[in-house]
């Protein structure tokens, strides 16, 4: 986990010391990176030139260094940490299966996975129900 | 007279001096040639200063090869959400 904003590392320290550590009872457990000229944000396509800050861009990067997922929100809406965790678990399952398994909509650990193949084409309706996306 | 604004998650837009015409042209070209992030493709590597458990360190994304990484950008420290 890496967090990153255009704030200096000094501001990160103040935020950790005076607010976040009081919220969680200890120091922020991950590195808080500083991208003061927005260069990193620009390379990820989430830097907002108009306000000079980075939008809420969240990237899941696999052990090979490839981007598996991203989500970008405007500043006033916070993220869903559980959804990020769910996606990581799904990508890890797919990776562990060597690409033989896929996680259908609404999947979370323990729920049904699918084995894509010729027999499954046109037959999802027999093995997977729409309700599973919502339960 | 400087106008007061209420602090929010969204920083008020910065009004910048209009760049000269030739500068606009080159920046538009740069924008157009910049590749977008694509899923399944390599994440751009970077090295940045960071604050970590009381210390200031330099960290590179490439140090985390072999591990899953969540990289979270956000508008700024103390921005409420």
XYZ file of N, CA, C and O in Angstrom, chain A residues 15-72:
232
model
N 0.187 15.582 9.233
C -1.124 14.921 9.139
C -1.113 13.617 9.945
O -2.041 13.305 10.684
N -0.001 12.861 9.789
C 0.148 11.621 10.556
C 0.147 11.920 12.051
O -0.596 11.315 12.824
N 0.984 12.872 12.453
C 1.196 13.119 13.883
C -0.025 13.730 14.560
O -0.326 13.412 15.704
N -0.706 14.633 13.842
C -1.757 15.404 14.510
C -3.181 14.941 14.235
O -4.103 15.377 14.901
N -3.368 14.092 13.240
C -4.738 13.642 12.982
C -4.845 12.122 12.824
O -5.500 11.454 13.611
N -4.163 11.576 11.807
C -4.373 10.155 11.488
C -3.973 9.247 12.654
O -4.701 8.310 12.990
N -2.827 9.519 13.281
C -2.379 8.642 14.370
C -3.368 8.682 15.534
O -3.516 7.698 16.259
N -4.063 9.815 15.691
C -5.069 9.898 16.758
C -6.314 9.101 16.379
O -7.039 8.596 17.220
N -6.549 8.991 15.070
C -7.717 8.275 14.565
C -7.512 6.762 14.698
O -8.434 6.028 15.023
N -6.279 6.298 14.434
C -6.049 4.843 14.373
C -5.198 4.320 15.531
O -4.998 3.119 15.664
N -4.677 5.226 16.364
C -3.926 4.799 17.549
C -2.470 4.453 17.305
O -1.768 4.012 18.206
N -2.006 4.617 16.075
C -0.588 4.389 15.763
C -0.251 5.125 14.477
O -1.141 5.709 13.843
N 1.045 5.081 14.084
C 1.449 5.751 12.844
C 0.785 5.123 11.625
O 0.430 3.935 11.652
N 0.666 5.892 10.568
C 0.200 5.348 9.287
C 1.133 4.193 8.910
O 2.356 4.370 8.889
N 0.576 2.985 8.673
C 1.441 1.810 8.488
C 2.051 1.675 7.088
O 2.751 0.704 6.824
N 1.775 2.612 6.199
C 2.344 2.531 4.849
C 3.046 3.837 4.502
O 2.910 4.839 5.224
N 3.818 3.797 3.412
C 4.573 4.984 3.005
C 3.644 6.019 2.388
O 2.826 5.691 1.533
N 3.792 7.255 2.833
C 2.997 8.370 2.297
C 3.904 9.155 1.350
O 4.770 9.918 1.795
N 3.721 8.940 0.053
C 4.623 9.526 -0.945
C 4.230 10.958 -1.277
O 3.064 11.345 -1.182
N 5.223 11.718 -1.696
C 5.006 13.116 -2.064
C 5.316 13.316 -3.542
O 6.391 12.957 -4.019
N 4.356 13.885 -4.264
C 4.496 14.114 -5.708
C 4.257 15.603 -5.943
O 3.241 16.014 -6.488
N 5.213 16.423 -5.490
C 4.945 17.852 -5.408
C 4.718 18.556 -6.732
O 4.013 19.561 -6.767
N 5.312 18.057 -7.821
C 5.047 18.727 -9.103
C 3.948 18.006 -9.891
O 3.656 18.364 -11.034
N 3.345 16.985 -9.286
C 2.255 16.277 -9.962
C 2.720 15.375 -11.097
O 1.902 14.822 -11.819
N 4.025 15.216 -11.241
C 4.559 14.443 -12.372
C 4.113 12.992 -12.369
O 3.827 12.419 -13.426
N 4.066 12.398 -11.183
C 3.649 10.990 -11.101
C 2.155 10.896 -11.414
O 1.720 10.042 -12.187
N 1.385 11.831 -10.840
C -0.058 11.864 -11.112
C -0.347 12.025 -12.595
O -1.268 11.417 -13.128
N 0.466 12.846 -13.258
C 0.266 13.036 -14.705
C 0.531 11.728 -15.452
O -0.187 11.378 -16.388
N 1.573 11.001 -15.033
C 1.895 9.769 -15.757
C 0.799 8.712 -15.552
O 0.669 7.799 -16.355
N 0.021 8.852 -14.482
C -1.097 7.930 -14.249
C -2.424 8.510 -14.757
O -3.475 7.877 -14.628
N -2.370 9.740 -15.273
C -3.567 10.324 -15.887
C -4.608 10.837 -14.910
O -5.764 11.044 -15.283
N -4.224 11.078 -13.638
C -5.225 11.496 -12.657
C -4.921 12.877 -12.051
O -5.580 13.278 -11.092
N -3.932 13.571 -12.616
C -3.600 14.906 -12.102
C -4.582 15.926 -12.671
O -4.843 15.941 -13.864
N -5.157 16.754 -11.783
C -6.116 17.762 -12.231
C -5.419 19.114 -12.360
O -5.103 19.751 -11.355
N -5.161 19.487 -13.612
C -4.420 20.734 -13.885
C -5.137 21.955 -13.313
O -4.512 22.890 -12.842
N -6.482 21.943 -13.343
C -7.248 23.121 -12.933
C -7.051 23.463 -11.463
O -6.939 24.625 -11.098
N -7.043 22.439 -10.609
C -6.906 22.732 -9.186
C -5.519 22.406 -8.647
O -5.218 22.684 -7.490
N -4.667 21.803 -9.482
C -3.294 21.535 -9.056
C -3.165 20.412 -8.041
O -2.216 20.382 -7.260
N -4.149 19.501 -8.029
C -4.060 18.355 -7.120
C -4.357 17.056 -7.873
O -4.735 17.076 -9.048
N -4.209 15.944 -7.156
C -4.493 14.645 -7.752
C -5.873 14.166 -7.328
O -6.275 14.340 -6.179
N -6.620 13.595 -8.251
C -7.956 13.089 -7.935
C -7.797 11.736 -7.235
O -6.694 11.215 -7.113
N -8.911 11.177 -6.755
C -8.826 9.927 -5.998
C -8.655 8.737 -6.944
O -9.607 8.019 -7.219
N -7.440 8.573 -7.446
C -7.125 7.465 -8.344
C -6.537 6.319 -7.538
O -5.614 6.519 -6.765
N -7.098 5.126 -7.734
C -6.608 3.955 -7.001
C -6.232 2.872 -8.002
O -7.033 2.490 -8.851
N -4.977 2.415 -7.938
C -4.462 1.457 -8.901
C -4.054 0.175 -8.191
O -3.349 0.223 -7.188
N -4.513 -0.963 -8.703
C -4.069 -2.257 -8.168
C -3.005 -2.788 -9.131
O -3.268 -2.945 -10.331
N -1.797 -2.983 -8.585
C -0.652 -3.386 -9.408
C -0.211 -4.786 -8.982
O -0.029 -5.050 -7.788
N -0.060 -5.692 -9.960
C 0.242 -7.090 -9.631
C 1.747 -7.288 -9.403
O 2.537 -6.368 -9.603
N 2.151 -8.495 -8.964
C 3.573 -8.722 -8.639
C 4.523 -8.528 -9.834
O 5.726 -8.376 -9.642
N 4.004 -8.549 -11.061
C 4.848 -8.280 -12.236
C 4.950 -6.790 -12.540
O 5.637 -6.391 -13.481
N 4.232 -5.969 -11.785
C 4.269 -4.524 -12.030
C 3.235 -4.058 -13.043
O 3.314 -2.932 -13.531
N 2.277 -4.930 -13.360
C 1.227 -4.536 -14.312
C -0.017 -4.031 -13.580
O -0.384 -4.570 -12.536
N -0.650 -3.019 -14.153
C -1.896 -2.492 -13.583
C -3.015 -3.490 -13.869
O -3.241 -3.855 -15.019
N -3.684 -3.966 -12.834
C -4.812 -4.883 -13.040
C -6.147 -4.147 -12.962
O -7.135 -4.591 -13.532
N -6.188 -3.040 -12.213
C -7.457 -2.326 -12.051
C -7.186 -0.900 -11.637
O -6.157 -0.616 -11.011
N -8.071 -0.008 -12.010
C -8.006 1.329 -11.441
C -9.398 1.916 -11.317
O -10.347 1.490 -11.970
N -9.504 2.894 -10.420
C -10.772 3.560 -10.143
C -10.415 5.012 -9.848
O -9.454 5.271 -9.127
N -11.149 5.938 -10.419
C -10.846 7.351 -10.200
C -12.119 8.077 -9.772
O -13.143 7.986 -10.446
